[in-house]
Amino acid sequence: MMSNTLSFSFVLIICVAALHANGSPEEARFREFVRSRRSSTVTVSGSNGYSAHEPGARVSSRLQEEYSVSDQSNLKAADKITALPGQPKGVGFNQYGGYVTVDEMNGRALFYYFVEATTDAAAKPLLLWLNGGPGCSSVGYGAMIELGPFRINSDNKTLSRNEYAWNNVANVLFLESPAGVGFSYSNTSSDYDKSGDQRTANDSYIFLVNWLERFPEYKGRAFYISGESYAGHYAPQLAATILTHNMESKRMIINLQGILVGNPCLDEFKNLKGQIDYLWSHGVISDEVLANITKNCRFSPSDGKACSDAMDAFDSGNTDPYDIYGPVCINAPDGKFFPSRIVPGYDPCSNYYIHAYLNNPVVQKALHARVTTWLGCNGDLDSVCPLTATRYSVGDLGLAVTEPWRPWTANREVGGYVQQYTGGLVFISVRGAGHQVPYFQPEKALIVVSSFLRGALPPYVKQQ
């Protein structure tokens, strides 16, 4: 059973406009999702299966059907990755990749990429990472441009080490979920029309139970769920499913210790209101646009076409809402990509490198993935799941403050701000980051996750 659950939020603290017409597929997928939800008044799951109004989308609790634990013997050895193509020399940690079947009848299988800790893996916790979207790849984004051990170089062929990889402090498991995302698949095409939060949580739980049979040394290990964006839905619902089944004596006990979610999209209406307030306060939208939105939108399920049209008045521009100050990727006439300006540790063209690398059949074979066409999607500089929206959602909980708002530091500079509430909820901002915090501010993200795993708040070091 879980003894102490902490919930962290990555949010951001500086702002305003980088002109950008080519954001990442993950960013575009979420923006498309927000727009489609905004223009719809349907109160049940649509063709994409995602709806905050359907009862099953609220909290996964108990699996509706019995599931089986399949024989996992000898599969761990088969999943071990010798080396990834272009991998630098001197890699001393183990890597694994492969599939776990979660529905034998339909042939539904989820792909994973697992990297053990760089040192003392046997003593370090197990951390699951889920990208958002909904429907974006944890291997492509989480592992390859955010918190994984490698970054793909601009030649699309070689890798370099990520100094601030999270496997410095944990054993990290990247899960492609639901089926149809990244390398995960189903042999039953109708499965792709039925993906929803409920089934995503159930499939992820079945994946974990079977994966732990494949890697039995991690049974009972301290386990944490982490993610970003739409993982604000995925992570809590998976946690609820785990805790419910932990109470059944015949089930495997998954030693869940906490949840960490960056830039979480928790409540779509609070998110929309927070987005508008954030953009207006940072000069991205005019007083007239704000007045039109305020007139036509109540930020509730009753909002209709007039609200959608008012929102589209700002949504059709070319400002990147995921990092409103960041450099952009420019597509040159010769077909090459290059950043508009250099920011150490951040390359806005990384999405193009990922697409080329993960669609290389040699890379797919090394990962033990099916040879197929990989698609990426089937901070305070982030305005789509902004700091304001998260603060509105936290405020709705009505929790008492146990640790007042204070700065935390990275290299003796303010890294952001932190506040703790009753029940173990912690709100953290990361200064100068965009939507994908480990991508924009990798060192600060590592400080936050290291503190989280120790059960501590990020440090504050006074200037001497």
Coordinates of C-alpha atoms in Angstrom, one line a residue:
M1 CA 0.0 0.0 0.0
M2 CA 1.0 3.5 -0.5
S3 CA 2.3 5.1 2.7
N4 CA 2.7 8.7 1.6
T5 CA 1.5 10.1 -1.7
L6 CA 3.1 13.4 -3.0
S7 CA 1.8 15.2 -6.0
F8 CA 4.2 17.7 -7.7
S9 CA 3.3 20.1 -10.5
F10 CA 5.9 21.5 -12.9
V11 CA 4.7 25.0 -13.9
L12 CA 6.5 28.0 -15.1
I13 CA 7.4 31.6 -14.4
I14 CA 8.5 33.9 -17.3
C15 CA 6.6 34.7 -20.5
V16 CA 5.7 36.2 -23.8
A17 CA 6.0 35.7 -27.5
A18 CA 8.3 33.8 -29.7
L19 CA 6.8 33.7 -33.2
H20 CA 6.5 30.1 -34.1
A21 CA 4.6 28.2 -36.8
N22 CA 6.1 24.8 -36.3
G23 CA 5.7 23.5 -32.8
S24 CA 6.3 19.9 -31.9
P25 CA 3.7 17.2 -32.9
E26 CA 3.0 16.7 -29.2
E27 CA 2.2 20.4 -28.8
A28 CA 0.1 20.5 -31.9
R29 CA -1.8 17.4 -30.8
F30 CA -2.7 18.9 -27.5
R31 CA -3.7 22.2 -29.1
E32 CA -5.9 20.3 -31.6
F33 CA -7.5 18.4 -28.7
V34 CA -8.2 21.6 -26.8
R35 CA -9.7 23.2 -29.9
S36 CA -11.9 20.2 -30.6
R37 CA -13.1 20.0 -27.0
R38 CA -13.8 23.7 -27.0
S39 CA -16.0 23.5 -30.1
S40 CA -18.0 20.5 -28.9
T41 CA -20.9 20.4 -26.6
V42 CA -21.1 16.6 -26.7
T43 CA -21.1 15.1 -23.2
V44 CA -20.1 11.6 -23.9
S45 CA -17.0 10.1 -25.4
G46 CA -16.5 11.0 -29.1
S47 CA -14.5 9.0 -31.7
N48 CA -11.2 9.7 -29.9
G49 CA -12.7 8.4 -26.6
Y50 CA -11.5 11.3 -24.5
S51 CA -14.1 13.2 -22.5
A52 CA -14.0 14.8 -19.1
H53 CA -17.8 14.4 -18.9
E54 CA -18.1 10.7 -19.3
P55 CA -18.3 9.0 -15.9
G56 CA -15.6 6.5 -16.8
A57 CA -13.1 9.3 -17.6
R58 CA -13.1 10.6 -14.0
V59 CA -11.4 8.0 -11.9
S60 CA -10.4 4.5 -12.9
S61 CA -11.0 2.2 -10.0
R62 CA -11.7 -1.4 -10.6
L63 CA -11.1 -3.3 -13.8
Q64 CA -14.4 -4.2 -15.4
E65 CA -13.1 -7.5 -16.6
E66 CA -10.7 -10.1 -15.2
Y67 CA -7.2 -9.9 -16.7
S68 CA -4.5 -12.6 -16.9
V69 CA -0.8 -12.5 -16.0
S70 CA 0.9 -14.1 -18.9
D71 CA 4.2 -16.1 -18.8
Q72 CA 7.0 -13.6 -18.9
S73 CA 9.9 -16.1 -18.4
N74 CA 12.9 -15.5 -20.7
L75 CA 11.4 -12.3 -22.1
K76 CA 13.6 -10.0 -20.1
A77 CA 16.8 -11.3 -21.7
A78 CA 15.2 -11.1 -25.2
D79 CA 14.3 -7.4 -24.5
K80 CA 17.8 -6.3 -23.5
I81 CA 19.2 -3.8 -25.9
T82 CA 22.9 -4.3 -26.8
A83 CA 23.3 -0.7 -28.0
L84 CA 21.3 1.9 -29.8
P85 CA 22.6 2.9 -33.2
G86 CA 24.9 5.9 -32.9
Q87 CA 25.2 5.5 -29.1
P88 CA 28.3 7.1 -27.6
K89 CA 31.0 4.9 -26.0
G90 CA 31.1 4.3 -22.3
V91 CA 27.5 3.6 -21.6
G92 CA 27.4 1.5 -18.4
F93 CA 23.7 1.1 -17.7
N94 CA 21.3 -1.5 -19.0
Q95 CA 18.6 -0.7 -21.6
Y96 CA 15.6 -2.8 -22.5
G97 CA 12.8 -2.4 -25.1
G98 CA 9.9 -4.5 -26.1
Y99 CA 6.2 -5.2 -25.9
V100 CA 3.8 -6.4 -23.2
T101 CA 0.4 -7.7 -24.3
V102 CA -2.5 -6.2 -22.4
D103 CA -5.4 -7.8 -24.3
E104 CA -4.7 -11.3 -25.7
M105 CA -8.1 -11.5 -27.5
N106 CA -7.7 -8.2 -29.4
G107 CA -3.9 -8.5 -29.8
R108 CA -3.4 -5.1 -28.0
A109 CA 0.2 -4.6 -26.9
L110 CA 2.1 -1.7 -25.3
F111 CA 5.7 -0.8 -26.1
Y112 CA 8.2 0.2 -23.5
Y113 CA 11.7 1.5 -23.3
F114 CA 13.5 1.0 -19.9
V115 CA 16.8 2.4 -18.7
E116 CA 18.3 1.4 -15.4
A117 CA 20.0 3.9 -13.2
T118 CA 23.6 4.9 -14.1
T119 CA 24.8 3.8 -10.6
D120 CA 23.4 1.5 -7.9
A121 CA 20.3 0.5 -9.8
A122 CA 19.4 -2.1 -7.2
A123 CA 18.9 0.6 -4.6
K124 CA 17.1 3.2 -6.7
P125 CA 13.3 3.5 -7.2
L126 CA 11.3 2.7 -10.3
L127 CA 9.9 5.8 -12.1
L128 CA 7.2 5.5 -14.8
W129 CA 7.0 8.3 -17.4
L130 CA 3.9 9.1 -19.5
N131 CA 3.7 11.7 -22.1
G132 CA 0.5 13.6 -22.8
G133 CA -1.2 14.6 -26.0
P134 CA -3.4 12.8 -25.5
G135 CA -1.8 10.2 -27.7
C136 CA 1.8 11.2 -27.9
S137 CA 4.9 9.1 -27.7
S138 CA 6.8 8.7 -24.4
V139 CA 9.8 7.2 -26.3
G140 CA 10.0 9.9 -28.9
Y141 CA 9.5 12.9 -26.5
G142 CA 10.1 11.8 -22.9
A143 CA 13.1 9.5 -23.7
M144 CA 14.7 11.2 -26.7
I145 CA 14.3 15.0 -26.1
E146 CA 13.4 15.4 -22.4
L147 CA 14.7 13.2 -19.6
G148 CA 16.1 10.1 -21.2
P149 CA 19.9 9.2 -21.2
F150 CA 20.5 10.4 -24.8
R151 CA 19.7 13.3 -27.2
I152 CA 19.6 12.8 -30.9
N153 CA 22.1 14.9 -32.8
S154 CA 21.3 17.0 -35.8
D155 CA 22.7 14.4 -38.2
N156 CA 19.7 12.2 -37.3
K157 CA 22.0 9.3 -36.8
T158 CA 24.1 9.7 -33.7
L159 CA 23.3 10.2 -30.0
S160 CA 24.9 12.2 -27.3
R161 CA 24.6 11.8 -23.5
N162 CA 22.1 13.9 -21.6
E163 CA 23.9 15.2 -18.5
Y164 CA 20.7 15.7 -16.7
A165 CA 19.0 12.4 -17.5
W166 CA 16.6 11.2 -14.8
N167 CA 18.2 7.8 -14.7
N168 CA 20.9 9.5 -12.7
V169 CA 18.5 9.2 -9.8
A170 CA 16.0 6.4 -10.7
N171 CA 15.3 3.5 -13.0
V172 CA 13.1 5.0 -15.6
L173 CA 10.4 3.2 -17.6
F174 CA 8.9 5.0 -20.6
L175 CA 5.5 3.6 -21.7
E176 CA 3.8 4.2 -25.1
S177 CA 0.2 4.4 -24.1
P178 CA -2.6 3.9 -25.2
A179 CA -2.4 1.4 -28.0
G180 CA -1.8 3.3 -31.3
V181 CA 0.7 5.7 -29.8
G182 CA 4.3 5.4 -30.9
F183 CA 5.2 1.8 -31.3
S184 CA 2.2 0.4 -29.4
Y185 CA -0.5 -1.3 -31.4
S186 CA -3.6 -3.4 -31.6
N187 CA -4.5 -6.1 -34.1
T188 CA -8.1 -5.0 -33.8
S189 CA -8.5 -1.7 -35.6
S190 CA -11.7 -0.8 -33.7
D191 CA -9.6 -0.6 -30.5
Y192 CA -8.2 2.7 -31.8
D193 CA -11.7 4.2 -31.7
K194 CA -12.3 3.1 -28.2
S195 CA -9.3 4.6 -26.4
G196 CA -10.3 6.6 -23.4
D197 CA -9.0 7.5 -20.0
Q198 CA -10.6 4.6 -18.3
R199 CA -9.2 2.0 -20.6
T200 CA -5.9 3.7 -20.8
A201 CA -5.5 3.4 -17.0
N202 CA -6.7 -0.2 -17.1
D203 CA -4.3 -1.2 -19.9
S204 CA -1.4 0.6 -18.1
Y205 CA -2.1 -1.3 -14.9
I206 CA -2.2 -4.6 -16.7
F207 CA 1.1 -3.6 -18.4
L208 CA 2.7 -2.9 -15.1
V209 CA 1.6 -6.2 -13.5
N210 CA 3.0 -8.2 -16.4
W211 CA 6.1 -6.1 -16.7
L212 CA 6.9 -6.7 -13.0
E213 CA 6.7 -10.4 -13.7
R214 CA 9.2 -9.9 -16.5
F215 CA 11.4 -7.8 -14.1
P216 CA 10.7 -9.5 -10.8
E217 CA 13.6 -7.7 -9.1
Y218 CA 11.4 -4.5 -9.2
K219 CA 8.5 -6.0 -7.3
G220 CA 8.1 -4.2 -4.0
R221 CA 10.5 -1.4 -5.2
A222 CA 9.4 2.1 -4.4
F223 CA 7.4 3.2 -7.5
Y224 CA 6.5 6.6 -8.8
I225 CA 4.3 7.8 -11.7
S226 CA 5.4 10.9 -13.6
G227 CA 4.4 12.7 -16.8
E228 CA 3.3 15.9 -18.3
S229 CA 0.4 17.7 -19.9
Y230 CA -2.5 15.3 -20.4
A231 CA -0.8 13.0 -17.9
G232 CA -2.6 15.3 -15.5
H233 CA -5.4 12.8 -16.3
Y234 CA -3.4 9.7 -17.0
A235 CA -1.3 9.7 -13.8
P236 CA -4.0 10.2 -11.1
Q237 CA -6.3 7.6 -12.8
L238 CA -3.6 5.0 -13.0
A239 CA -2.7 5.7 -9.4
A240 CA -6.3 5.2 -8.3
T241 CA -6.4 1.9 -10.2
I242 CA -3.2 0.7 -8.6
L243 CA -4.4 1.7 -5.1
T244 CA -7.8 0.0 -5.6
H245 CA -6.2 -3.3 -6.7
N246 CA -3.5 -3.1 -3.9
M247 CA -6.4 -3.6 -1.4
E248 CA -7.2 -7.0 -2.9
S249 CA -5.0 -9.6 -1.2
K250 CA -4.8 -11.7 -4.4
R251 CA -3.4 -9.0 -6.5
M252 CA 0.2 -7.9 -6.8
I253 CA 1.1 -5.0 -4.5
I254 CA 2.6 -2.2 -6.5
N255 CA 4.5 0.0 -4.0
L256 CA 3.2 3.4 -5.2
Q257 CA 4.9 6.2 -3.4
G258 CA 3.9 9.3 -5.3
I259 CA 2.9 11.2 -8.5
L260 CA 4.8 13.9 -10.3
V261 CA 3.0 15.7 -13.1
G262 CA 4.5 18.6 -15.1
N263 CA 2.3 21.3 -16.6
P264 CA -0.7 19.2 -15.8
C265 CA -4.0 19.6 -17.7
L266 CA -6.3 18.9 -14.8
D267 CA -9.6 20.7 -15.6
E268 CA -10.4 21.8 -19.1
F269 CA -12.4 24.8 -18.2
K270 CA -9.9 26.0 -15.6
N271 CA -7.3 25.4 -18.2
L272 CA -9.0 27.6 -20.8
K273 CA -9.6 30.4 -18.3
G274 CA -6.0 30.2 -17.1
Q275 CA -4.8 30.2 -20.7
I276 CA -6.7 33.4 -21.5
D277 CA -5.7 35.2 -18.3
Y278 CA -2.0 34.2 -18.9
L279 CA -1.9 35.4 -22.5
W280 CA -3.6 38.7 -21.7
S281 CA -1.4 39.4 -18.7
H282 CA 1.7 38.9 -20.9
G283 CA 0.5 41.0 -23.8
V284 CA -0.1 38.2 -26.3
I285 CA -3.8 39.1 -26.8
S286 CA -5.5 42.5 -26.9
D287 CA -8.0 44.0 -24.6
E288 CA -10.6 43.7 -27.3
V289 CA -10.0 39.9 -27.8
L290 CA -10.2 39.5 -24.0
A291 CA -13.5 41.4 -23.8
N292 CA -15.0 39.3 -26.6
I293 CA -14.0 36.1 -24.8
T294 CA -15.3 37.3 -21.5
K295 CA -18.6 38.3 -23.1
N296 CA -19.2 34.9 -24.8
C297 CA -17.5 32.4 -22.5
R298 CA -18.5 31.1 -19.1
F299 CA -15.7 28.5 -19.1
S300 CA -18.3 25.8 -18.5
P301 CA -20.0 22.9 -20.4
S302 CA -22.7 25.3 -21.5
D303 CA -20.3 27.3 -23.7
G304 CA -21.3 27.0 -27.4
K305 CA -20.3 28.3 -30.9
A306 CA -20.0 31.9 -29.9
C307 CA -17.4 31.1 -27.3
S308 CA -15.5 28.9 -29.7
D309 CA -15.5 31.6 -32.3
A310 CA -14.2 34.1 -29.7
M311 CA -11.5 31.8 -28.6
D312 CA -10.4 31.1 -32.2
A313 CA -9.8 34.8 -32.7
F314 CA -6.5 34.5 -30.8
D315 CA -5.9 30.8 -31.5
S316 CA -5.4 31.2 -35.2
G317 CA -2.2 33.3 -34.8
N318 CA 1.4 32.1 -35.2
T319 CA 2.6 32.5 -31.6
D320 CA 3.9 29.3 -30.1
P321 CA 1.8 28.9 -26.9
Y322 CA 4.1 26.2 -25.5
D323 CA 7.2 28.4 -25.1
I324 CA 6.3 32.0 -25.8
Y325 CA 9.9 33.2 -25.5
G326 CA 11.8 30.3 -27.0
P327 CA 13.7 30.1 -30.3
V328 CA 12.1 28.5 -33.3
C329 CA 13.1 25.9 -35.9
I330 CA 13.6 27.3 -39.4
N331 CA 13.2 25.1 -42.5
A332 CA 15.8 26.3 -45.0
P333 CA 15.3 26.2 -48.8
D334 CA 17.8 23.3 -49.0
G335 CA 15.5 21.2 -46.7
K336 CA 17.8 21.5 -43.7
F337 CA 16.5 22.7 -40.3
F338 CA 18.3 25.1 -38.0
P339 CA 17.3 27.1 -34.8
S340 CA 16.6 30.8 -35.1
R341 CA 19.0 31.4 -32.2
I342 CA 21.2 29.2 -30.0
V343 CA 20.1 28.4 -26.5
P344 CA 22.5 26.1 -24.6
G345 CA 21.0 22.6 -24.1
Y346 CA 17.9 23.4 -26.2
D347 CA 17.3 22.7 -29.9
P348 CA 13.9 23.6 -31.3
C349 CA 14.6 21.3 -34.3
S350 CA 14.8 18.2 -32.2
N351 CA 11.4 17.0 -33.3
Y352 CA 12.7 16.5 -36.9
Y353 CA 15.8 14.6 -35.6
I354 CA 13.5 12.3 -33.6
H355 CA 11.2 11.5 -36.6
A356 CA 14.2 10.6 -38.8
Y357 CA 16.0 8.5 -36.1
L358 CA 13.0 6.5 -34.9
N359 CA 11.8 5.8 -38.4
N360 CA 15.2 4.2 -39.2
P361 CA 14.5 0.4 -39.5
V362 CA 17.9 -0.3 -37.9
V363 CA 16.9 1.8 -34.9
Q364 CA 13.5 0.1 -34.6
K365 CA 15.1 -3.4 -34.7
A366 CA 17.6 -2.3 -32.0
L367 CA 14.7 -1.2 -29.8
H368 CA 12.9 -4.5 -30.5
A369 CA 10.0 -2.5 -32.0
R370 CA 8.0 -3.6 -35.0
V371 CA 9.4 -2.1 -38.2
T372 CA 6.7 0.4 -39.0
T373 CA 6.1 4.1 -39.5
W374 CA 6.6 5.9 -36.2
L375 CA 4.5 9.0 -35.6
G376 CA 5.1 11.3 -32.6
C377 CA 1.4 11.8 -32.1
N378 CA -1.5 9.5 -33.8
G379 CA 6.8 26.1 -17.6
D380 CA 5.9 29.6 -17.2
L381 CA 6.5 30.1 -20.8
D382 CA 3.8 27.6 -21.5
S383 CA 0.4 29.2 -22.1
V384 CA -1.7 26.1 -23.0
C385 CA -1.4 24.4 -19.6
P386 CA -0.1 27.5 -17.8
L387 CA 0.8 28.3 -14.2
T388 CA -2.5 30.2 -13.9
A389 CA -4.6 27.2 -14.8
T390 CA -2.8 24.9 -12.3
R391 CA -3.1 27.5 -9.5
Y392 CA -6.9 27.7 -10.2
S393 CA -7.2 24.0 -10.0
V394 CA -5.1 23.8 -6.8
G395 CA -7.2 26.6 -5.3
D396 CA -10.4 24.6 -5.9
L397 CA -9.2 21.8 -3.6
G398 CA -9.4 24.1 -0.6
L399 CA -6.4 22.7 1.1
A400 CA -4.6 24.4 3.9
V401 CA -1.0 25.6 3.3
T402 CA 1.6 23.7 5.4
E403 CA 4.7 25.3 3.9
P404 CA 4.3 28.8 2.6
W405 CA 5.3 30.1 -0.8
R406 CA 9.1 30.4 -1.1
P407 CA 11.7 30.4 -3.8
W408 CA 14.0 27.4 -4.5
T409 CA 17.4 27.7 -6.0
A410 CA 19.6 26.2 -8.8
N411 CA 23.2 27.2 -8.8
R412 CA 22.4 29.9 -6.3
E413 CA 19.8 31.5 -8.5
V414 CA 16.1 31.3 -8.2
G415 CA 14.9 28.2 -10.0
G416 CA 11.3 28.8 -9.3
Y417 CA 8.8 28.8 -6.4
V418 CA 7.3 26.1 -4.2
Q419 CA 4.3 25.8 -1.8
Q420 CA 3.1 22.7 0.1
Y421 CA -0.5 21.8 1.2
T422 CA -2.1 19.3 3.5
G423 CA -2.3 15.8 2.1
G424 CA 1.2 16.0 0.7
L425 CA 0.3 18.1 -2.4
V426 CA 3.2 20.3 -3.5
F427 CA 3.0 23.0 -6.1
I428 CA 6.3 23.9 -7.9
S429 CA 7.1 26.4 -10.6
V430 CA 10.1 26.1 -12.8
R431 CA 11.5 29.5 -13.9
G432 CA 12.1 29.9 -17.6
A433 CA 10.7 26.6 -18.8
G434 CA 8.1 25.8 -21.5
H435 CA 5.6 23.0 -21.8
Q436 CA 8.1 20.2 -21.6
V437 CA 10.1 21.2 -18.5
P438 CA 12.9 18.6 -18.8
Y439 CA 13.5 19.8 -22.3
F440 CA 13.6 23.5 -21.7
Q441 CA 15.3 23.5 -18.2
P442 CA 16.9 20.0 -17.8
E443 CA 19.1 20.9 -14.8
K444 CA 16.2 22.4 -12.8
A445 CA 14.0 19.5 -13.7
L446 CA 16.6 17.1 -12.3
I447 CA 16.7 19.1 -9.1
V448 CA 13.0 18.9 -8.8
V449 CA 12.7 15.1 -9.4
S450 CA 15.7 14.4 -7.1
S451 CA 14.0 16.3 -4.3
F452 CA 10.7 14.6 -5.1
L453 CA 12.2 11.1 -4.8
R454 CA 13.8 12.0 -1.5
G455 CA 10.4 13.2 -0.1
A456 CA 11.8 16.7 0.2
L457 CA 11.1 20.2 -1.2
P458 CA 13.6 21.7 -3.7
P459 CA 16.4 23.4 -1.8
Y460 CA 16.9 27.0 -1.1
V461 CA 20.5 28.2 -0.8
K462 CA 20.9 31.8 0.3
Q463 CA 23.4 34.0 -1.5
Q464 CA 26.6 34.4 0.5

